Tab-separated table of C-alpha atoms in Angstrom:
chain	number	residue	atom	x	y	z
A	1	UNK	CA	0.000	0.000	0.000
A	2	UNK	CA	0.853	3.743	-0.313
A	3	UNK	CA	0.105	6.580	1.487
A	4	UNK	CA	0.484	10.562	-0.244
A	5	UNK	CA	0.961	12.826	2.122
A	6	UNK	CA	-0.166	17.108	1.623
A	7	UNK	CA	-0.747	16.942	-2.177
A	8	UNK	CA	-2.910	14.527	-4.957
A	9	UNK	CA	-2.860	16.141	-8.099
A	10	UNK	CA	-2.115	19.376	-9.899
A	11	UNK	CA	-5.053	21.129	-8.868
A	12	UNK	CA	-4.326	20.794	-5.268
A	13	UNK	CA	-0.504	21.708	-5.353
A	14	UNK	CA	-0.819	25.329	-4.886
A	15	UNK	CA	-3.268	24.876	-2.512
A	16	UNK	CA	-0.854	22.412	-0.681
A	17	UNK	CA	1.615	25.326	-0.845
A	18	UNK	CA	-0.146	27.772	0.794
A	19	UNK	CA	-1.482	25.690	3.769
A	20	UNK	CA	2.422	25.464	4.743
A	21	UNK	CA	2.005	28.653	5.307
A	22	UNK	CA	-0.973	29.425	7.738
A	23	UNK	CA	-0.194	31.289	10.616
A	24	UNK	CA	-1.261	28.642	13.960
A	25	UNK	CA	-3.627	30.090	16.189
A	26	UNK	CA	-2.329	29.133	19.113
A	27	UNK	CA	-4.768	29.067	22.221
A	28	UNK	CA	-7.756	31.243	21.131
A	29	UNK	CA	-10.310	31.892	23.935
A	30	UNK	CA	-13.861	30.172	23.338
A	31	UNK	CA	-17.336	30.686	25.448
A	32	UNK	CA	-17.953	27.626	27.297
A	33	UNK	CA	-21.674	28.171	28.097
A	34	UNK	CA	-24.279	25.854	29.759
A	35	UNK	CA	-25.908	25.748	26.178
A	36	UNK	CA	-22.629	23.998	25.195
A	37	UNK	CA	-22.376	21.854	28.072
A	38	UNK	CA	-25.618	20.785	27.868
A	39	UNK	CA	-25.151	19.517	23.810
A	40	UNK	CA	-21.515	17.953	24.519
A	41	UNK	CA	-23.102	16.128	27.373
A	42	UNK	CA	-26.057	15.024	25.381
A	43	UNK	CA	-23.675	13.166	22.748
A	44	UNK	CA	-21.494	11.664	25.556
A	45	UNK	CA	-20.808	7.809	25.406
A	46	UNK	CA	-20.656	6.532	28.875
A	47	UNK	CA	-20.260	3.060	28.143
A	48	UNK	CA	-21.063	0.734	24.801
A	49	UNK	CA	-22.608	-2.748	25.798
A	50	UNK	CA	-19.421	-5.363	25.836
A	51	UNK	CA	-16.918	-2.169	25.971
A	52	UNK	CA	-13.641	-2.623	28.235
A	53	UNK	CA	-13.327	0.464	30.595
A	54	UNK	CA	-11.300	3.464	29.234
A	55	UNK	CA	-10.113	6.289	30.913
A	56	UNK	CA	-10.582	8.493	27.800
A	57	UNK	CA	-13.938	10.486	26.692
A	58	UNK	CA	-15.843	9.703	23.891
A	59	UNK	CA	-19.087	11.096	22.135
A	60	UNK	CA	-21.543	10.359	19.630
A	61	UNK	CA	-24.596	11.929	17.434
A	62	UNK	CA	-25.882	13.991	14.511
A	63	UNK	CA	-24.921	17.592	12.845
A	64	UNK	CA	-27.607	18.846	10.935
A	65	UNK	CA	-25.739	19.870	7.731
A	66	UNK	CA	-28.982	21.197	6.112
A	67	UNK	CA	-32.173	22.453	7.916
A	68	UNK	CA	-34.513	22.511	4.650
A	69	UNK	CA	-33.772	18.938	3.519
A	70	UNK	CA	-33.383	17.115	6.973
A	71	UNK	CA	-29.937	15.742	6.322
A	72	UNK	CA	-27.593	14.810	8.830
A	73	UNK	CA	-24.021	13.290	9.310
A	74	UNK	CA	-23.582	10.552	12.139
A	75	UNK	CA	-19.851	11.206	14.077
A	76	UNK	CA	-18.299	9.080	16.572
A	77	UNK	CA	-15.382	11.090	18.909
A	78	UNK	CA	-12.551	10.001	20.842
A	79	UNK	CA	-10.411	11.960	22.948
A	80	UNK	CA	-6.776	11.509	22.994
A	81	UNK	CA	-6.012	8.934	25.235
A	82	UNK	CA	-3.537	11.379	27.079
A	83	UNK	CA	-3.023	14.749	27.218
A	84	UNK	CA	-6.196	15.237	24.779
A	85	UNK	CA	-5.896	19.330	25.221
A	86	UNK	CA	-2.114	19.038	23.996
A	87	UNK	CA	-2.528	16.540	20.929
A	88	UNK	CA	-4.438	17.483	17.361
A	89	UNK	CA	-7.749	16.930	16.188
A	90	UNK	CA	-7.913	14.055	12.987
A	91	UNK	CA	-10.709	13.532	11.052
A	92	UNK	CA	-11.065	9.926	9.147
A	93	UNK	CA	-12.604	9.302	5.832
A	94	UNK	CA	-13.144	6.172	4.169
A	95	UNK	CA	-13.992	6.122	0.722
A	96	UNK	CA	-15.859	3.635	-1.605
A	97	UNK	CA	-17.590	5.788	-2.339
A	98	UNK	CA	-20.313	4.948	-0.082
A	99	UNK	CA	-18.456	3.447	2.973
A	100	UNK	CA	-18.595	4.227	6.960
A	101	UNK	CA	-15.718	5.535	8.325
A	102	UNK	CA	-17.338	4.096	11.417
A	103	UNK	CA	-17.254	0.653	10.302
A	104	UNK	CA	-14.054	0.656	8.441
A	105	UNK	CA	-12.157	3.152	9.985
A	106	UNK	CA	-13.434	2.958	13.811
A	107	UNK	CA	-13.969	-0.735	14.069
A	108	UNK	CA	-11.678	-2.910	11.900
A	109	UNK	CA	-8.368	0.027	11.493
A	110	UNK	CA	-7.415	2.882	13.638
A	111	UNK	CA	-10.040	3.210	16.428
A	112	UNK	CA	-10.046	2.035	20.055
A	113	UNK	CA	-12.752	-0.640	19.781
A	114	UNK	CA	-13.045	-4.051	17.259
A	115	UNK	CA	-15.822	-6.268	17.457
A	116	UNK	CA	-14.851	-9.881	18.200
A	117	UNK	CA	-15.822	-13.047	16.241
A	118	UNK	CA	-18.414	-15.299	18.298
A	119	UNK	CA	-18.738	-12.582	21.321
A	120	UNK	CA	-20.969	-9.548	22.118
A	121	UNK	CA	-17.748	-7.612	23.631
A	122	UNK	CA	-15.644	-5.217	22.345
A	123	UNK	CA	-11.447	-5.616	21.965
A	124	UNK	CA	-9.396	-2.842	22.660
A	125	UNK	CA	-7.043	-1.610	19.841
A	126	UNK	CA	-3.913	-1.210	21.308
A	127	UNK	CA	-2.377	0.651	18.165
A	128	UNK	CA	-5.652	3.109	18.417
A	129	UNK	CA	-4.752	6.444	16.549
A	130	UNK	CA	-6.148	7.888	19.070
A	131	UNK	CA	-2.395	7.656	20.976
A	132	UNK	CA	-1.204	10.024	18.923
A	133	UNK	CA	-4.540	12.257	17.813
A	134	UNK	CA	-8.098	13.387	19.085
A	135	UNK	CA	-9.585	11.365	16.918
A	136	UNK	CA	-12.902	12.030	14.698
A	137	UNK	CA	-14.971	9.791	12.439
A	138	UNK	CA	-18.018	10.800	10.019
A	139	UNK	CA	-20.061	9.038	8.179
A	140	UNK	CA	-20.602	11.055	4.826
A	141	UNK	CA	-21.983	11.644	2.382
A	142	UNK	CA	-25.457	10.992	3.700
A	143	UNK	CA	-27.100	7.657	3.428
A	144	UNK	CA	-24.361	5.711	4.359
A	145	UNK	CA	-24.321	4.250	7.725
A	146	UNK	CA	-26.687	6.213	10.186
A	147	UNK	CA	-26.389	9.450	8.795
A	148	UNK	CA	-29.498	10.126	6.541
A	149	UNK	CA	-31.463	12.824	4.557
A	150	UNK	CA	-35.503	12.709	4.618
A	151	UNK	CA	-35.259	14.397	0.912
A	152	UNK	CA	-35.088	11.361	-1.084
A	153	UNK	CA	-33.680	13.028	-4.460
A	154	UNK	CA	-30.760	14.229	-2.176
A	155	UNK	CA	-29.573	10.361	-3.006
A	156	UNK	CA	-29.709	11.083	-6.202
A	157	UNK	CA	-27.958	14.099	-6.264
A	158	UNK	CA	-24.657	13.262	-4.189
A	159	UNK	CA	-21.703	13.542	-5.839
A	160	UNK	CA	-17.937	14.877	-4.673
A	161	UNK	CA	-19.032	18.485	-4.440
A	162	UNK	CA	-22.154	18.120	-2.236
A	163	UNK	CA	-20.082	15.416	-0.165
A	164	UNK	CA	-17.131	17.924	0.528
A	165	UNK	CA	-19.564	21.070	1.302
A	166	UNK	CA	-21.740	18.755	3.728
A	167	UNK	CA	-18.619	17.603	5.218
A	168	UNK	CA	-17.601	21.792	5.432
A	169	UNK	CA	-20.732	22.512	6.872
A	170	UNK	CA	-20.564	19.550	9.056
A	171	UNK	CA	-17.180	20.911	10.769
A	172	UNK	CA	-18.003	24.714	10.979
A	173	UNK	CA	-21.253	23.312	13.295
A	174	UNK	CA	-19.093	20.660	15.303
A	175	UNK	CA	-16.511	22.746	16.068
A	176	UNK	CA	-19.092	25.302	17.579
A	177	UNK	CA	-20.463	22.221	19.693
A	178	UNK	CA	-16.941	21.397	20.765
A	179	UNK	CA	-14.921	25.322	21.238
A	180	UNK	CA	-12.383	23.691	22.926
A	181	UNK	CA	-10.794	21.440	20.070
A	182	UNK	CA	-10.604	24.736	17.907
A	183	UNK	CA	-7.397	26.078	18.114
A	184	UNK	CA	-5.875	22.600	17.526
A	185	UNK	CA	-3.802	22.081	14.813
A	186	UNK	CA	-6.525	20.260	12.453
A	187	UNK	CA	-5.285	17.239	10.218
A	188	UNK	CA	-7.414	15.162	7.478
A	189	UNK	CA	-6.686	11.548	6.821
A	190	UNK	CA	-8.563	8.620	4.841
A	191	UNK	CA	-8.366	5.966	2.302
A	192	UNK	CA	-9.631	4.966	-1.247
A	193	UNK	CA	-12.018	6.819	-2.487
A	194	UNK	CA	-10.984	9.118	0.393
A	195	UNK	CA	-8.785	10.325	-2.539
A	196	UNK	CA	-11.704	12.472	-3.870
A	197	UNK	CA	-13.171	13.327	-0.256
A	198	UNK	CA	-10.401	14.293	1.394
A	199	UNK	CA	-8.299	17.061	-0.541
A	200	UNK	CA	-11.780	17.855	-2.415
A	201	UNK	CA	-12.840	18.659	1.299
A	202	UNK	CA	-9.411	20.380	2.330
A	203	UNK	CA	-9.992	23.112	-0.440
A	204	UNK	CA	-13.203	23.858	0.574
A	205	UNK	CA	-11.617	24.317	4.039
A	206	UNK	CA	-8.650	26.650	2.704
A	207	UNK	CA	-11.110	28.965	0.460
A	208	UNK	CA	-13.734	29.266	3.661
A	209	UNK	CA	-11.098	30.136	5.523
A	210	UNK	CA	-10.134	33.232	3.793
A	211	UNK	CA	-13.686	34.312	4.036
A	212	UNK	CA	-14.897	33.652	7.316
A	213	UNK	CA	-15.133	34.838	10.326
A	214	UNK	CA	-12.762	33.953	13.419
A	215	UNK	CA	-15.182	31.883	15.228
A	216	UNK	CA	-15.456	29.424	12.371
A	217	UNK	CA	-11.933	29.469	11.417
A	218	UNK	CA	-10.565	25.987	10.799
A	219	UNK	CA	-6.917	25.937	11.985
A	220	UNK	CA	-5.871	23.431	9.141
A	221	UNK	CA	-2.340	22.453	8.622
A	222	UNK	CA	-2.366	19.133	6.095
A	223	UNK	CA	-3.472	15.687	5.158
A	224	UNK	CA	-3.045	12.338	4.643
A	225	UNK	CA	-4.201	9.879	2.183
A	226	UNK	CA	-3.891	5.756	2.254
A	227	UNK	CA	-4.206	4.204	-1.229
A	228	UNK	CA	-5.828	7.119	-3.074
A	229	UNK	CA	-7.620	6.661	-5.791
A	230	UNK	CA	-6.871	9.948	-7.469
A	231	UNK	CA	-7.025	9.366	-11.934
A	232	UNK	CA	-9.363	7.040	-14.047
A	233	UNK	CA	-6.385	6.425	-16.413
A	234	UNK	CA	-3.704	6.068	-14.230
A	235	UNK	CA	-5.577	4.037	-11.478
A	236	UNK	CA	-7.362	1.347	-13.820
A	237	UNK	CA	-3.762	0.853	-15.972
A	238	UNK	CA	-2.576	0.178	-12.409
A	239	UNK	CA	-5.164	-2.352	-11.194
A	240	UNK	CA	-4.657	-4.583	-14.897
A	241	UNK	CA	-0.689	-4.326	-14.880
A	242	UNK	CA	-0.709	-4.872	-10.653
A	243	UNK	CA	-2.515	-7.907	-11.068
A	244	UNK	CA	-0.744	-9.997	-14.028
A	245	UNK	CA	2.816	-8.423	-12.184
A	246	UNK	CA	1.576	-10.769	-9.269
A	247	UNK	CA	0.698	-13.296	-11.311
A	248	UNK	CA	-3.426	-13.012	-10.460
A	249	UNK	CA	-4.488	-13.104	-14.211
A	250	UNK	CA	-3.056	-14.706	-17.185
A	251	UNK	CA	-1.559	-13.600	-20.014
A	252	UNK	CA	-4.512	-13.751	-22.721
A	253	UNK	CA	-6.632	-12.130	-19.871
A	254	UNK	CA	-4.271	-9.413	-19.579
A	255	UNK	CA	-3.267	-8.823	-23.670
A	256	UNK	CA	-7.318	-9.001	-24.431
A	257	UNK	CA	-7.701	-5.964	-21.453
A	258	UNK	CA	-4.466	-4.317	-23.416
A	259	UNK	CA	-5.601	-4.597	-26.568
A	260	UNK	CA	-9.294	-4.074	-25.744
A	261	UNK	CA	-9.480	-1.219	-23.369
A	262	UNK	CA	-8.338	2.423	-23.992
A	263	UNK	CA	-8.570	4.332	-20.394
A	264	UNK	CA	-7.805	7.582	-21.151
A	265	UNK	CA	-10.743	7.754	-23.877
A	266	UNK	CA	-14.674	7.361	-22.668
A	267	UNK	CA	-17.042	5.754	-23.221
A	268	UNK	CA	-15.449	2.310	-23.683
A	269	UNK	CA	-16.599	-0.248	-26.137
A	270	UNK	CA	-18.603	-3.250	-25.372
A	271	UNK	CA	-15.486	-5.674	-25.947
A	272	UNK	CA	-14.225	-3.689	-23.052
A	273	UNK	CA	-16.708	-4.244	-20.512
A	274	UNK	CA	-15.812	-7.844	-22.067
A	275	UNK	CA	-12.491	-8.224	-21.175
A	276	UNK	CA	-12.494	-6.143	-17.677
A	277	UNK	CA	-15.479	-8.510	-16.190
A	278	UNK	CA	-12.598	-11.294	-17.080
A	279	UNK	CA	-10.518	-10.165	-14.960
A	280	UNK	CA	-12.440	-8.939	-12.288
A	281	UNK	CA	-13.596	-12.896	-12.637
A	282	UNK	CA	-10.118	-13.758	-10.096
A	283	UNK	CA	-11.635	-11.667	-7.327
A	284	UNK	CA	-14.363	-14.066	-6.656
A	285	UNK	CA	-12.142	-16.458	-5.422
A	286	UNK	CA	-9.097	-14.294	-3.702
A	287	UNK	CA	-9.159	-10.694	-2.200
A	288	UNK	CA	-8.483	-7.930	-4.370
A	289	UNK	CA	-7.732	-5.748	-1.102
A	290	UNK	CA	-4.897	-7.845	0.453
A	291	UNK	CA	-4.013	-10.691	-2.456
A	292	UNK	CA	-2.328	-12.961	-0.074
A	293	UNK	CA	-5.210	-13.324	2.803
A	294	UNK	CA	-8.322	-15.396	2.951
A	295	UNK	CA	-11.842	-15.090	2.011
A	296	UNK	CA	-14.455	-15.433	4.944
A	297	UNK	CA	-15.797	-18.828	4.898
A	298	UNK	CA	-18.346	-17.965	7.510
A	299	UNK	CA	-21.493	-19.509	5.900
A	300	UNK	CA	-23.199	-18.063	9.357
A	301	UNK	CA	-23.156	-13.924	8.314
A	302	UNK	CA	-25.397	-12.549	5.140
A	303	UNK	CA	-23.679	-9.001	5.509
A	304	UNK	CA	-23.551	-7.495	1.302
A	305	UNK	CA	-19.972	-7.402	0.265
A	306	UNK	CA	-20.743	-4.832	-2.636
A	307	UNK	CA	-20.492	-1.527	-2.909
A	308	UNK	CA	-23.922	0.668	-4.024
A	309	UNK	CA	-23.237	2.205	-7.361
A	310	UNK	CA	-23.012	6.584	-6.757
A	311	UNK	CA	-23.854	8.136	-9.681
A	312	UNK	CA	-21.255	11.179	-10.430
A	313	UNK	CA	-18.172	9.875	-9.132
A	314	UNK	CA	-14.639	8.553	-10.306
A	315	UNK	CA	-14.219	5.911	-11.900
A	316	UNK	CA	-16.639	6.105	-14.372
A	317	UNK	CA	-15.462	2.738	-16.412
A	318	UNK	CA	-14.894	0.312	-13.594
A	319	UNK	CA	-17.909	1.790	-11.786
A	320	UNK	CA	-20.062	-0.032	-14.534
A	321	UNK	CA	-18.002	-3.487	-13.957
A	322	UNK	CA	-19.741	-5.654	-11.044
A	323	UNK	CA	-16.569	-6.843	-9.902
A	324	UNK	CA	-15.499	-2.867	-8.567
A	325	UNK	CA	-18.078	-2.995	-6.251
A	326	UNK	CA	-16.899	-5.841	-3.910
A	327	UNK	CA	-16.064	-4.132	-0.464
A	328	UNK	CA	-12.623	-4.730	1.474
A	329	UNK	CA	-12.373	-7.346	4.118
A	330	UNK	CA	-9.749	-6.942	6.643
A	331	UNK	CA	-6.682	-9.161	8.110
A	332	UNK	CA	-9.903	-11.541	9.408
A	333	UNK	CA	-11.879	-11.517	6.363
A	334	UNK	CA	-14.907	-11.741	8.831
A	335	UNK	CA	-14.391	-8.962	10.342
A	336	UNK	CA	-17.089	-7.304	8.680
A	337	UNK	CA	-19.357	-9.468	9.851
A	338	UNK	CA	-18.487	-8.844	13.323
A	339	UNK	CA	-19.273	-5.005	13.097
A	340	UNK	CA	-22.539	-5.494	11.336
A	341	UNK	CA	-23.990	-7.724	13.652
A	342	UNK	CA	-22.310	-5.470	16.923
A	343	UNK	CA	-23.641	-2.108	15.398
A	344	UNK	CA	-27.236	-3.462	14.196
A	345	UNK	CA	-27.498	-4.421	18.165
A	346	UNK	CA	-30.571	-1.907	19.810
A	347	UNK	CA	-28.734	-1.658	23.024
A	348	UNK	CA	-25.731	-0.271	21.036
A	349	UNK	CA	-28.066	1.852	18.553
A	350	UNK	CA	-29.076	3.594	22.080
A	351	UNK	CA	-25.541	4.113	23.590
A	352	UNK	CA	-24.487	5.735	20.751
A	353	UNK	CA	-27.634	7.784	20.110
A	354	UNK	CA	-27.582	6.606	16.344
A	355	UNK	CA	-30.768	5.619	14.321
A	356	UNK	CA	-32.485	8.172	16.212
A	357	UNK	CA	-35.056	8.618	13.066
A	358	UNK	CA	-35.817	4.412	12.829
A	359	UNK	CA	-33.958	4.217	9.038
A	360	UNK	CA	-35.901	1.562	7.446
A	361	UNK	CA	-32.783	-0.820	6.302
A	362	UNK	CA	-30.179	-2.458	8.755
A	363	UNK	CA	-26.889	-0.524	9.394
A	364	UNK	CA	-24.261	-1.529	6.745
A	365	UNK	CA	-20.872	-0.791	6.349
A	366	UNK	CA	-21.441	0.424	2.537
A	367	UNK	CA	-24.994	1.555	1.595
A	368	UNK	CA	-0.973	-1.238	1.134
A	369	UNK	CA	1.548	-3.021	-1.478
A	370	UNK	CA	-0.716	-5.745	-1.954
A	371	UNK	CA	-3.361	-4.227	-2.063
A	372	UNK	CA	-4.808	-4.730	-6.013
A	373	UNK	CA	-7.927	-2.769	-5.425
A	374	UNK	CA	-5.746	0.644	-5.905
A	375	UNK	CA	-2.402	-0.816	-6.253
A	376	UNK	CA	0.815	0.620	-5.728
A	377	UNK	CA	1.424	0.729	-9.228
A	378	UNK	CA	-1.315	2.721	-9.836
A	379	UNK	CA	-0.648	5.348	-7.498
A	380	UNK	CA	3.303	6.082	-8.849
A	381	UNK	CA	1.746	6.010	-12.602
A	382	UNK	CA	-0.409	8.842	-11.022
A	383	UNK	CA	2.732	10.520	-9.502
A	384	UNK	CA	4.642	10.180	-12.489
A	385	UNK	CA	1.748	12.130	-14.509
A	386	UNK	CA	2.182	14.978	-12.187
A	387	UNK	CA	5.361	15.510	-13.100
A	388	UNK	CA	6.598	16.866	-9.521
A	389	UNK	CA	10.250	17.769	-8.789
A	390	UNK	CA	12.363	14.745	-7.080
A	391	UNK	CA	13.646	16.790	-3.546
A	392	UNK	CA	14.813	13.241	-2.034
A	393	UNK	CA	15.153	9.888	-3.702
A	394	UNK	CA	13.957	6.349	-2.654
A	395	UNK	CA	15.097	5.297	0.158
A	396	UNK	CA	13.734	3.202	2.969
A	397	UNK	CA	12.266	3.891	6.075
A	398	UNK	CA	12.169	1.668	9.440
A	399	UNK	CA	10.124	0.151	11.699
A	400	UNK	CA	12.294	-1.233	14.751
A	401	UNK	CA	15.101	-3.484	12.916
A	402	UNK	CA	12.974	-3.921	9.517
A	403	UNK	CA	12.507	-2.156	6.441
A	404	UNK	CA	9.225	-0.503	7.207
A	405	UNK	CA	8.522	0.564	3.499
A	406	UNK	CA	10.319	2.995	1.325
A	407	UNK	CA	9.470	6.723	0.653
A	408	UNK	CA	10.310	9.719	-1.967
A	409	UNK	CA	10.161	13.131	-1.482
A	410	UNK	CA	8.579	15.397	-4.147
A	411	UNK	CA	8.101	18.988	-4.554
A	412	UNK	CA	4.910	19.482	-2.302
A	413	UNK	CA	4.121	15.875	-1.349
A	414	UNK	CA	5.792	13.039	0.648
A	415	UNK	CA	5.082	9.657	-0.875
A	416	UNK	CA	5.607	6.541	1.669
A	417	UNK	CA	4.667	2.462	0.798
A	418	UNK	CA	4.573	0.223	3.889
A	419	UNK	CA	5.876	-3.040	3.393
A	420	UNK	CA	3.256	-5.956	3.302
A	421	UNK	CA	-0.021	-3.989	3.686
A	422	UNK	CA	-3.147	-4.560	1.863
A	423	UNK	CA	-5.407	-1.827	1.163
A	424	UNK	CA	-7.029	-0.877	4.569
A	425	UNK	CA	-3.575	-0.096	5.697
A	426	UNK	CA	-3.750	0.353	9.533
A	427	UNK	CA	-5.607	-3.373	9.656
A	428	UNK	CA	-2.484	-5.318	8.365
A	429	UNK	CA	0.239	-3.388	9.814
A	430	UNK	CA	-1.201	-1.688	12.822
A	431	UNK	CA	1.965	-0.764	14.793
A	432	UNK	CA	3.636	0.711	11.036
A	433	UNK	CA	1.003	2.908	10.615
A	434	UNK	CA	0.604	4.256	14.108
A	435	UNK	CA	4.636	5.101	13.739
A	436	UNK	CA	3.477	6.960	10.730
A	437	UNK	CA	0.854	8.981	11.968
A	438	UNK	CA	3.229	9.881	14.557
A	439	UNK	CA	5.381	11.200	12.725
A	440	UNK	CA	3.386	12.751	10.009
A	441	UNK	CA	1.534	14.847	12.821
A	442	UNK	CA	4.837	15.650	14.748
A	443	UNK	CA	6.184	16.514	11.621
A	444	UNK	CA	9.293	14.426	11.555
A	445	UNK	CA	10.971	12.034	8.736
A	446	UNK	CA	10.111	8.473	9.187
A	447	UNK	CA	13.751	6.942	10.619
A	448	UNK	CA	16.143	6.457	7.721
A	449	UNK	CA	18.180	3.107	9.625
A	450	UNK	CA	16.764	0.689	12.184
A	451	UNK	CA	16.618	1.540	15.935
């Protein structure tokens, strides 16, 4: 797997620029009134049924992100496990589009809690993110895990620009229920389709921000991105070359897809769609996320592994190909299964103050360098496009005594692989990426020799 780091593609360079240069706020003074208290204290989580006891705070609920429509966005909030008022505020997107950062992100990656196979408990993650962040998770755009609209053409109308102003909106209004995280440095990180969200979302932030007022300010400094997908050409060449590289299709699969398929021109000819569900055909028996784990063989769950088809959004020839829609399974490819069953649970609904509206439809989690799903060969086809300026070669980084991964420095954007992932990155090589986010929010090189 890969992550980017500050910039994706040309259009967000300059903007990448000029967020190195925002002036910190430091500690601005914020009203603390009753009102305040009283909605902060409404969203606490006191306990989740099966949860271990923590000694850090965490809250839950809805932001209205539009009055007129009835649309709302479902968060889940961690404090820093120590020193909360000292560490930065992250905010977690998964992609898909169409996936729950909850569900993903929370509860099979970088959150405190997992769900465990065959028990109504919760684990504690001990490579949680939030040791090194306050940590944030939002499930956008809505109509993906508990957050909802009660205007039904607003399904029909998401795409990437409604998505990153609902997710604007969304922070101006949390950050006025929670004063106190506002003059902390502010950091966005996701995955995937997360590629779109997240620097989609970051401009929005930098614009607004030279238009605002103080109070709704966002004291942004950068983000982070985990196996972007960023270019339709660039990203589906990557996927067909990844895959006979690692010996997943065969040759007259991967010559008819050649010879067939032209990605840079649209629409794409019936022989096409042909050759593409032929090699999509592998992925029914092996996962395209992490080639070298297993499939769940749990004949017991009935959770969807496909993602819903958004209308709109990149990319626009796979998107048509049943095969793109299959949804990531983690290091236990039932893990899934575990969350679906743990977050459908009434008692938890409650403790969370989710579902608050009755949705009619069960809660679902979508309404690394082996990762073939957005391969690491796609993503340096994508960085060779941009054409950036080499500041430091490749060269590898460390985790303890082993080669963590290897990284290259560009003109505006840090590239970094880590060794042995699949594509939710954090799932297969928990301790590497918590190392990472370390550093990336402290702002220091990943170590160049072991230690």
């Amino acid at each position: 797997m890969a992550f980017q780091i500050f910039s994706l593609c040309p259009l967000y360079l300059l903007l990448v620029v000029a967020l190195l240069l925002l002036m910190v706020l430091g500690n601005v003074a914020y009203e603390f009134t009753d009102d305040i208290a009283a909605e902060q204290e409404a969203d606490r989580v006191v306990r989740l049924p099966g949860q271990p006891e923590v000694s850090f705070k965490q809250y839950a609920g809805y932001v209205t992100v539009n009055v007129s429509h009835g649309r709302a966005l479902f968060y889940w909030f961690f404090e820093a496990a120590e020193t909360p008022e000292a560490k930065p505020l992250l905010l977690w997107l998964n992609g898909g589009p169409g996936c729950s950062s909850i569900g993903y992100g929370e509860a099979e990656e970088i959150g405190p809690f997992f769900p465990q196979k065959r028990q109504p408990k919760l684990k504690i993650n001990p490579y949680s993110w939030n040791k090194a962040a306050n940590l944030l998770f939002v499930e956008s755009p809505v109509g993906v895990g508990f957050s909802y609209t009660n205007t039904t053409q607003d399904i029909s109308d998401l795409g990437d620009t409604i998505t990153a102003q609902d997710s604007y909106t969304f922070l101006v209004k949390w950050f006025r229920r929670f004063p106190q995280f506002k003059s902390h440095d502010f950091y966005i990180s996701g995955e995937s389709y997360a590629g779109h969200y997240v620097p989609q979302l970051a401009e929005v932030i930098y614009d607004s921000n030279k238009k605002v007022s103080g109070k709704d300010y966002i004291n942004f400094k950068g983000f982070m991105i985990g196996n972007a997908l960023l270019d339709d050409e660039t990203d589906q060449e990557g996927m067909i070359d990844y895959a006979w590289d690692h010996a997943v299709i065969s040759d007259r699969v991967y010559h008819n897809v050649k010879s067939k398929c032209n990605f840079s021109q649209k629409p794409e000819p019936d022989d096409c769609t042909k050759a593409l569900n032929d090699y999509f055909d592998v992925y029914n028996i092996i996962d395209m996320y992490s080639l070298y784990v297993p499939h769940c063989v749990n004949t017991n769950f009935t959770f969807n592994r496909q993602l819903p088809l958004l209308q709109g959004v990149a990319p626009q020839l796979f998107s048509k190909i049943e095969g793109w829609h299959k949804k990531p399974a983690g290091y236990d490819p039932c893990a899934s299964g575990y969350t679906e069953i743990y977050m459908n649970r009434p008692d938890v609904q409650k403790a969370l103050h989710a579902n608050t509206t009755n949705i009619p439809y069960p809660w679902t989690h979508c309404s690394g360098d082996t990762d073939g799903r957005i391969p690491v060969t796609a993503t340096r086809y994508t960085l060779n496009k941009l054409g950036l300026k080499t500041i430091e070669e490749w060269s590898p980084w460390y985790f303890k005594k082993q080669v963590g991964g290897w990284t290259i420095v560009y003109d505006g954007l840090l590239f970094v692989t880590v060794r042995g992932a699949g594509h939710q990155v954090p799932t297969f090589k928990p301790k590497q990426s918590l190392q990472l986010i370390k550093h990336f929010l402290s702002n220091k090189k990943l170590p160049s020799a072991p230690f």
